[in-house]
Amino acid sequence: MPLLRNITSPCRATRTCWLSSQSQWPQSRSFSRTAPIHASPTPDEIKGAHRYCVSLLSKYDRPSYTLSTFIPQHARSFYIALRALNVSLSMIPETTSSPTIGLMRLQFWRDAIAKILAGAPPKEPVAILLASAISDLHERTQGRAKITRGWLIRLINAREQTLTNDPYPNIAALESYAENTYSTLMYLTLAALPTTSVTADHVASHIGKAVGIAAILRGLPLVAFPPPSPQSPSGPPGMSGGAKQGAVMLPLDIMAQHGVKEEEVLRRGADAEGLRDAVFAVATRASDHLITVDQMLSNLRAGEDVGHAFEHEGEEGHEYDTSALGEARGSESPLDEVNRAFGVFMPAVATRLWLERLQQYDFDVFRPELLSGDWRLPWKAYMAFRRKNIG
């Protein structure tokens, strides 16, 4: 404070101090319009963003990292950016201290999507790579292909439930969550190839539901027994922080059917009565979706239709105009469309392997082995891609 008083005291008596100093300057300064700063990412920023996203997948989503090799080279950056976005969204509950902070993070991404689609992403690696990949898609297709904004927003909105761990009232609600997350990830990747196909989207819908249901089962121990809040080490006793409240993210109708009580799971873990039966029931629904895909592919190879209608046809992003992508694409058979996009469907292989391991451990979802990767995935995925089946 003494230093501040010494500086300002000469000017307290009169305002002429400032005026006299101004008169000594030969020219006055004033604001003027300058050229706008170019908001598009630089090549170095894009390269750095790509390295960041690849590292993120390698550390937190190893199956997506492994399966990226089956995505065509021209769409791989989009796939990597999109999967990195999914990782970033999924980590919000465990890296924020309260649902309110989590909602703010989700709003950041909603705002970022608008900037990404406008070609002026925020200085965030995932946003930079995603914007670059979308720009490349527009250039490759002369603007004919597009990424549906509603799908990107759907990914973000679906994650709100994970902030508070609100239970799924029934298995249909769990399937809806899987559709809005993992199926939507596949729709977006198909659009980046680009592929406009009701059959490919239909296959993606079933696979995404299976992947999403399995993801909820795999994460059940982590949600039931969450790590401490990010602020807990420094938070004073009795204040905010500490361990987060655990939850059991199984559909309530399945839990009631098998007599599973949340408080008993939180107390006894894997030994809770009825838990394995409930996990079996939910896992069966995921397996059913993969079996449905097997039958759809078999029907297509026999020259038949897939056997049932796509329930989401006509919804946003599911309007099909093959002529927009060229006459050659319009002459493809449904089987050709699926085979050309088969790399997008490879998460089905990883999910089937995980469900087989879950069965091997008698549906004890708390087995630590189920949280580790599967060394068989690269080989199984290669054979599945070569044979154009999902395992």
Coordinates of C-alpha atoms in Angstrom, one line a residue:
M1 CA 0.0 0.0 0.0
P2 CA 2.7 2.6 0.7
L3 CA 4.1 2.1 -2.8
L4 CA 0.6 2.7 -4.3
R5 CA 0.2 5.9 -2.2
N6 CA 3.5 7.3 -3.4
I7 CA 2.6 6.8 -7.0
T8 CA -0.9 8.2 -6.9
S9 CA -0.5 11.1 -4.4
P10 CA 0.9 13.6 -6.8
C11 CA -2.3 13.5 -8.8
R12 CA -4.8 13.8 -6.0
A13 CA -4.9 17.5 -5.9
T14 CA -5.7 18.2 -9.5
R15 CA -6.8 16.4 -12.7
T16 CA -4.4 18.6 -14.7
C17 CA -1.6 16.1 -14.0
W18 CA -3.1 13.6 -16.5
L19 CA -3.9 16.3 -19.0
S20 CA -0.5 17.8 -18.9
S21 CA 1.1 14.5 -19.5
Q22 CA -1.2 13.9 -22.5
S23 CA -0.1 17.3 -24.0
Q24 CA 3.5 16.1 -24.1
W25 CA 2.7 13.3 -26.6
P26 CA 3.0 14.4 -30.2
Q27 CA 0.2 12.0 -31.3
S28 CA -2.7 10.6 -29.3
R29 CA -3.5 6.9 -29.3
S30 CA -6.9 5.5 -30.2
F31 CA -8.5 2.2 -31.0
S32 CA -8.7 1.1 -34.6
R33 CA -10.1 -1.9 -36.5
T34 CA -7.5 -4.6 -37.1
A35 CA -7.7 -7.8 -39.2
P36 CA -9.6 -10.5 -37.4
I37 CA -7.5 -13.3 -35.8
H38 CA -7.8 -16.5 -37.9
A39 CA -9.6 -19.0 -35.6
S40 CA -8.9 -22.1 -37.6
P41 CA -6.4 -24.5 -36.0
T42 CA -2.8 -24.5 -37.4
P43 CA -1.2 -27.6 -38.8
D44 CA 1.0 -27.9 -35.7
E45 CA -2.1 -27.6 -33.4
I46 CA -3.8 -30.4 -35.4
K47 CA -0.8 -32.7 -35.1
G48 CA -0.6 -32.0 -31.4
A49 CA -4.3 -32.7 -31.0
H50 CA -4.0 -36.0 -32.9
R51 CA -1.2 -37.1 -30.6
Y52 CA -3.2 -36.1 -27.5
C53 CA -6.3 -38.0 -28.6
V54 CA -4.4 -41.2 -29.6
S55 CA -2.8 -41.1 -26.1
L56 CA -6.1 -40.6 -24.5
L57 CA -7.6 -43.7 -26.2
S58 CA -4.5 -45.8 -25.5
K59 CA -4.8 -45.1 -21.8
Y60 CA -8.5 -45.0 -21.2
D61 CA -10.2 -46.9 -24.1
R62 CA -7.9 -49.6 -25.2
P63 CA -10.4 -51.4 -27.4
S64 CA -11.2 -48.3 -29.4
Y65 CA -7.5 -47.7 -29.8
T66 CA -6.9 -51.2 -31.0
L67 CA -9.9 -51.2 -33.4
S68 CA -8.9 -47.9 -35.0
T69 CA -6.8 -49.8 -37.5
F70 CA -10.0 -51.1 -39.1
I71 CA -11.3 -47.7 -39.9
P72 CA -10.4 -46.4 -43.4
Q73 CA -7.4 -44.1 -43.3
H74 CA -9.4 -41.1 -44.6
A75 CA -11.9 -41.3 -41.7
R76 CA -9.5 -42.4 -38.9
S77 CA -8.8 -38.9 -37.5
F78 CA -12.6 -38.4 -37.1
Y79 CA -13.0 -41.8 -35.4
I80 CA -10.1 -41.0 -33.0
A81 CA -11.4 -37.6 -32.2
L82 CA -15.0 -38.9 -31.7
R83 CA -13.8 -41.7 -29.4
A84 CA -11.6 -39.2 -27.5
L85 CA -14.7 -37.0 -27.0
N86 CA -16.6 -40.0 -25.7
V87 CA -13.7 -40.7 -23.2
S88 CA -13.7 -37.0 -22.1
L89 CA -17.5 -37.1 -21.5
S90 CA -17.4 -40.4 -19.7
M91 CA -14.7 -39.0 -17.3
I92 CA -16.6 -36.0 -16.2
P93 CA -18.4 -37.6 -13.3
E94 CA -15.1 -38.9 -11.8
T95 CA -13.1 -35.8 -12.4
T96 CA -15.6 -33.2 -11.0
S97 CA -16.5 -32.7 -7.4
S98 CA -20.2 -32.1 -7.8
P99 CA -23.0 -32.6 -10.4
T100 CA -23.2 -28.8 -10.8
I101 CA -19.6 -28.7 -12.0
G102 CA -20.3 -31.6 -14.2
L103 CA -23.2 -29.8 -15.8
M104 CA -20.9 -26.9 -16.5
R105 CA -18.4 -29.2 -18.3
L106 CA -21.2 -30.7 -20.4
Q107 CA -22.3 -27.2 -21.3
F108 CA -18.8 -26.4 -22.4
W109 CA -19.0 -29.2 -24.9
R110 CA -22.4 -28.2 -26.1
D111 CA -21.0 -24.7 -26.9
A112 CA -17.9 -26.3 -28.3
I113 CA -19.9 -28.4 -30.8
A114 CA -21.3 -25.2 -32.4
K115 CA -17.8 -23.7 -32.7
I116 CA -16.4 -27.0 -34.1
L117 CA -19.1 -27.2 -36.8
A118 CA -18.4 -23.6 -37.7
G119 CA -14.7 -24.4 -38.1
A120 CA -13.5 -22.3 -35.2
P121 CA -13.1 -24.8 -32.3
P122 CA -11.9 -23.8 -28.8
K123 CA -8.2 -24.4 -28.0
E124 CA -8.9 -27.9 -26.7
P125 CA -7.2 -30.9 -28.4
V126 CA -10.3 -33.1 -28.9
A127 CA -12.2 -30.1 -30.3
I128 CA -9.4 -29.2 -32.6
L129 CA -9.0 -32.7 -34.1
L130 CA -12.8 -33.1 -34.5
A131 CA -13.1 -29.8 -36.3
S132 CA -10.2 -30.7 -38.6
A133 CA -11.7 -34.1 -39.4
I134 CA -15.1 -32.5 -40.2
S135 CA -13.5 -29.9 -42.4
D136 CA -11.6 -32.7 -44.3
L137 CA -14.9 -34.6 -44.7
H138 CA -16.5 -31.6 -46.3
E139 CA -13.6 -31.2 -48.7
R140 CA -13.5 -34.9 -49.6
T141 CA -17.2 -34.9 -50.5
Q142 CA -17.5 -31.3 -51.8
G143 CA -20.0 -30.7 -49.0
R144 CA -22.4 -33.5 -49.9
A145 CA -21.7 -35.5 -46.6
K146 CA -22.4 -33.9 -43.3
I147 CA -22.1 -34.6 -39.6
T148 CA -25.5 -34.4 -37.8
R149 CA -25.2 -31.8 -35.0
G150 CA -28.1 -33.4 -33.2
W151 CA -26.2 -36.7 -32.8
L152 CA -23.2 -34.9 -31.2
I153 CA -25.5 -33.1 -28.8
R154 CA -27.3 -36.4 -28.1
L155 CA -23.9 -37.8 -26.9
I156 CA -23.5 -35.0 -24.5
N157 CA -27.1 -34.9 -23.2
A158 CA -27.1 -38.7 -22.5
R159 CA -24.2 -38.2 -20.1
E160 CA -26.2 -36.0 -17.7
Q161 CA -27.6 -39.2 -16.1
T162 CA -24.1 -40.3 -15.2
L163 CA -23.6 -37.2 -13.1
T164 CA -26.2 -38.2 -10.5
N165 CA -26.4 -42.0 -11.2
D166 CA -30.2 -41.9 -11.6
P167 CA -31.3 -45.5 -11.9
Y168 CA -32.7 -46.9 -15.1
P169 CA -36.4 -47.7 -14.5
N170 CA -36.3 -50.7 -16.8
I171 CA -34.2 -52.5 -19.4
A172 CA -35.8 -50.4 -22.2
A173 CA -34.4 -47.2 -20.6
L174 CA -30.9 -48.8 -20.5
E175 CA -31.2 -49.6 -24.2
S176 CA -32.2 -46.1 -24.9
Y177 CA -29.1 -44.8 -23.1
A178 CA -27.0 -47.2 -25.2
E179 CA -28.7 -46.0 -28.4
N180 CA -28.0 -42.4 -27.5
T181 CA -24.3 -43.1 -26.8
Y182 CA -22.7 -46.1 -28.4
S183 CA -25.1 -46.5 -31.3
T184 CA -24.8 -42.8 -32.0
L185 CA -21.0 -43.0 -32.0
M186 CA -21.3 -45.6 -34.8
Y187 CA -23.8 -43.5 -36.8
L188 CA -21.4 -40.6 -36.7
T189 CA -18.5 -42.8 -37.8
L190 CA -20.5 -44.2 -40.7
A191 CA -21.3 -40.6 -41.7
A192 CA -17.6 -39.8 -41.8
L193 CA -16.8 -42.6 -44.3
P194 CA -19.3 -41.5 -45.7
T195 CA -22.0 -44.1 -45.7
T196 CA -25.7 -43.4 -46.1
S197 CA -27.4 -46.7 -45.5
V198 CA -30.4 -47.8 -43.6
T199 CA -29.0 -51.3 -43.3
A200 CA -25.6 -50.1 -42.0
D201 CA -27.4 -47.9 -39.5
H202 CA -29.7 -50.8 -38.4
V203 CA -26.7 -53.0 -37.8
A204 CA -24.9 -50.2 -35.9
S205 CA -28.0 -49.7 -33.7
H206 CA -28.0 -53.2 -32.5
I207 CA -24.3 -53.4 -31.9
G208 CA -24.3 -50.0 -30.1
K209 CA -27.0 -51.2 -27.8
A210 CA -25.0 -54.4 -27.0
V211 CA -21.8 -52.3 -26.4
G212 CA -23.6 -49.8 -24.2
I213 CA -25.3 -52.4 -22.0
A214 CA -22.0 -54.2 -21.6
A215 CA -20.3 -50.9 -20.7
I216 CA -22.8 -50.4 -17.9
L217 CA -22.2 -53.9 -16.6
R218 CA -18.4 -53.5 -16.8
G219 CA -18.6 -50.1 -14.9
L220 CA -20.9 -51.4 -12.2
P221 CA -18.1 -52.0 -9.6
L222 CA -16.6 -48.6 -10.2
V223 CA -19.9 -46.8 -9.8
A224 CA -20.9 -48.9 -6.8
F225 CA -17.6 -48.2 -5.1
P226 CA -16.3 -44.9 -6.6
P227 CA -12.9 -43.5 -5.9
P228 CA -12.6 -40.4 -3.6
S229 CA -13.7 -37.1 -5.0
P230 CA -11.0 -35.0 -6.6
Q231 CA -11.2 -32.5 -3.8
S232 CA -11.2 -35.1 -1.0
P233 CA -7.5 -35.1 -0.1
S234 CA -7.4 -31.4 0.6
G235 CA -11.0 -31.0 1.8
P236 CA -11.3 -30.4 5.6
P237 CA -13.3 -32.9 7.6
G238 CA -17.0 -32.4 7.5
M239 CA -16.8 -30.2 4.4
S240 CA -17.4 -31.1 0.7
G241 CA -15.3 -33.8 -0.7
G242 CA -14.8 -37.3 0.6
A243 CA -16.0 -40.4 -1.0
K244 CA -18.8 -40.1 -3.5
Q245 CA -22.1 -42.0 -2.9
G246 CA -22.1 -45.3 -4.6
A247 CA -25.0 -46.6 -6.8
V248 CA -26.0 -49.7 -8.5
M249 CA -26.8 -49.0 -12.2
L250 CA -28.9 -52.0 -13.0
P251 CA -32.5 -51.6 -14.3
L252 CA -34.9 -51.4 -11.4
D253 CA -37.3 -53.9 -13.0
I254 CA -34.5 -56.5 -13.3
M255 CA -33.3 -55.8 -9.7
A256 CA -36.9 -56.3 -8.4
Q257 CA -37.4 -59.5 -10.4
H258 CA -34.3 -61.0 -8.8
G259 CA -34.6 -59.5 -5.3
V260 CA -31.5 -57.3 -5.6
K261 CA -31.3 -54.5 -3.0
E262 CA -28.9 -51.6 -3.7
E263 CA -27.9 -51.2 -0.1
E264 CA -27.0 -54.9 0.1
V265 CA -24.8 -54.6 -3.0
L266 CA -23.1 -51.6 -1.5
R267 CA -22.5 -53.6 1.7
R268 CA -21.7 -57.1 0.4
G269 CA -20.5 -56.4 -3.2
A270 CA -20.4 -59.6 -5.3
D271 CA -22.0 -61.6 -2.5
A272 CA -25.3 -59.7 -2.6
E273 CA -28.3 -61.9 -3.0
G274 CA -29.6 -62.2 -6.6
L275 CA -26.9 -60.0 -8.1
R276 CA -25.4 -62.6 -10.4
D277 CA -28.9 -63.5 -11.7
A278 CA -29.6 -59.8 -12.4
V279 CA -26.3 -59.4 -14.2
F280 CA -27.1 -62.5 -16.2
A281 CA -30.5 -61.1 -17.3
V282 CA -28.9 -57.8 -18.4
A283 CA -26.0 -59.5 -20.1
T284 CA -28.5 -61.7 -22.0
R285 CA -30.1 -58.6 -23.5
A286 CA -26.7 -57.4 -24.8
S287 CA -26.0 -60.9 -26.2
D288 CA -29.4 -60.9 -27.9
H289 CA -28.5 -57.8 -29.9
L290 CA -25.3 -59.4 -31.1
I291 CA -27.2 -62.6 -32.1
T292 CA -29.7 -60.4 -34.0
V293 CA -26.8 -58.9 -35.9
D294 CA -25.5 -62.4 -36.7
Q295 CA -28.9 -63.3 -38.2
M296 CA -29.1 -60.0 -40.1
L297 CA -25.7 -60.7 -41.7
S298 CA -26.7 -64.2 -42.5
N299 CA -29.9 -63.0 -44.2
L300 CA -28.0 -60.5 -46.3
R301 CA -25.6 -63.1 -47.5
A302 CA -28.6 -65.3 -48.5
G303 CA -29.9 -62.4 -50.6
E304 CA -32.7 -61.6 -48.3
D305 CA -33.6 -58.5 -46.3
V306 CA -32.4 -58.2 -42.7
G307 CA -35.7 -59.6 -41.3
H308 CA -37.2 -56.7 -39.4
A309 CA -37.6 -52.9 -39.8
F310 CA -35.2 -50.3 -38.4
E311 CA -37.1 -48.6 -35.6
H312 CA -35.3 -45.3 -36.0
E313 CA -35.7 -44.8 -39.7
G314 CA -37.1 -41.3 -40.5
E315 CA -35.7 -39.8 -37.3
E316 CA -33.1 -37.0 -37.4
G317 CA -30.0 -38.2 -39.3
H318 CA -31.8 -41.3 -40.5
E319 CA -33.1 -39.9 -43.8
Y320 CA -31.6 -41.8 -46.7
D321 CA -30.7 -40.2 -50.0
T322 CA -28.0 -42.2 -51.6
S323 CA -28.0 -40.0 -54.7
A324 CA -26.4 -37.3 -52.6
L325 CA -23.2 -39.3 -52.4
G326 CA -23.0 -40.3 -56.1
E327 CA -24.7 -42.7 -58.5
A328 CA -22.2 -45.5 -57.8
R329 CA -23.1 -45.6 -54.1
G330 CA -26.8 -45.8 -55.0
S331 CA -26.2 -49.1 -56.9
E332 CA -24.7 -50.9 -53.9
S333 CA -26.6 -53.8 -52.4
P334 CA -27.3 -53.7 -48.7
L335 CA -24.6 -56.4 -48.2
D336 CA -22.1 -54.3 -50.1
E337 CA -22.9 -51.3 -47.9
V338 CA -22.4 -53.3 -44.7
N339 CA -19.2 -54.9 -46.0
R340 CA -17.7 -51.5 -47.0
A341 CA -18.4 -50.1 -43.5
F342 CA -17.5 -53.2 -41.6
G343 CA -14.6 -51.6 -39.7
V344 CA -17.2 -49.4 -37.9
F345 CA -18.9 -52.5 -36.5
M346 CA -15.7 -54.0 -34.8
P347 CA -16.7 -53.0 -31.3
A348 CA -19.1 -56.0 -31.5
V349 CA -16.0 -58.2 -31.4
A350 CA -14.7 -56.7 -28.2
T351 CA -18.1 -56.8 -26.5
R352 CA -18.7 -60.4 -27.4
L353 CA -15.3 -61.3 -26.0
W354 CA -16.1 -59.5 -22.7
L355 CA -19.5 -61.2 -22.4
E356 CA -17.8 -64.6 -22.9
R357 CA -15.4 -63.8 -20.1
L358 CA -18.3 -62.6 -17.9
Q359 CA -20.0 -66.0 -18.5
Q360 CA -16.7 -67.7 -17.7
Y361 CA -16.7 -66.1 -14.3
D362 CA -20.3 -67.0 -13.6
F363 CA -21.5 -63.4 -14.1
D364 CA -19.5 -62.2 -11.1
V365 CA -19.1 -58.6 -12.5
F366 CA -16.8 -57.8 -9.6
R367 CA -14.0 -60.0 -10.8
P368 CA -11.0 -57.8 -11.3
E369 CA -10.1 -59.7 -14.5
L370 CA -13.1 -58.2 -16.2
L371 CA -11.6 -54.7 -15.9
S372 CA -8.5 -55.6 -17.8
G373 CA -8.1 -55.8 -21.6
D374 CA -8.3 -59.0 -23.6
W375 CA -5.1 -60.1 -25.3
R376 CA -7.1 -62.0 -27.9
L377 CA -8.8 -58.8 -29.3
P378 CA -6.3 -57.9 -32.1
W379 CA -6.4 -61.4 -33.6
K380 CA -10.1 -62.0 -33.1
A381 CA -10.8 -58.5 -34.7
Y382 CA -8.6 -59.3 -37.6
M383 CA -10.3 -62.6 -38.4
A384 CA -13.7 -61.0 -37.9
F385 CA -12.9 -58.2 -40.3
R386 CA -11.5 -60.5 -42.9
R387 CA -14.5 -62.8 -42.7
K388 CA -17.0 -60.0 -42.3
N389 CA -18.6 -61.4 -39.3
I390 CA -18.6 -60.3 -35.6
G391 CA -17.2 -63.4 -34.0

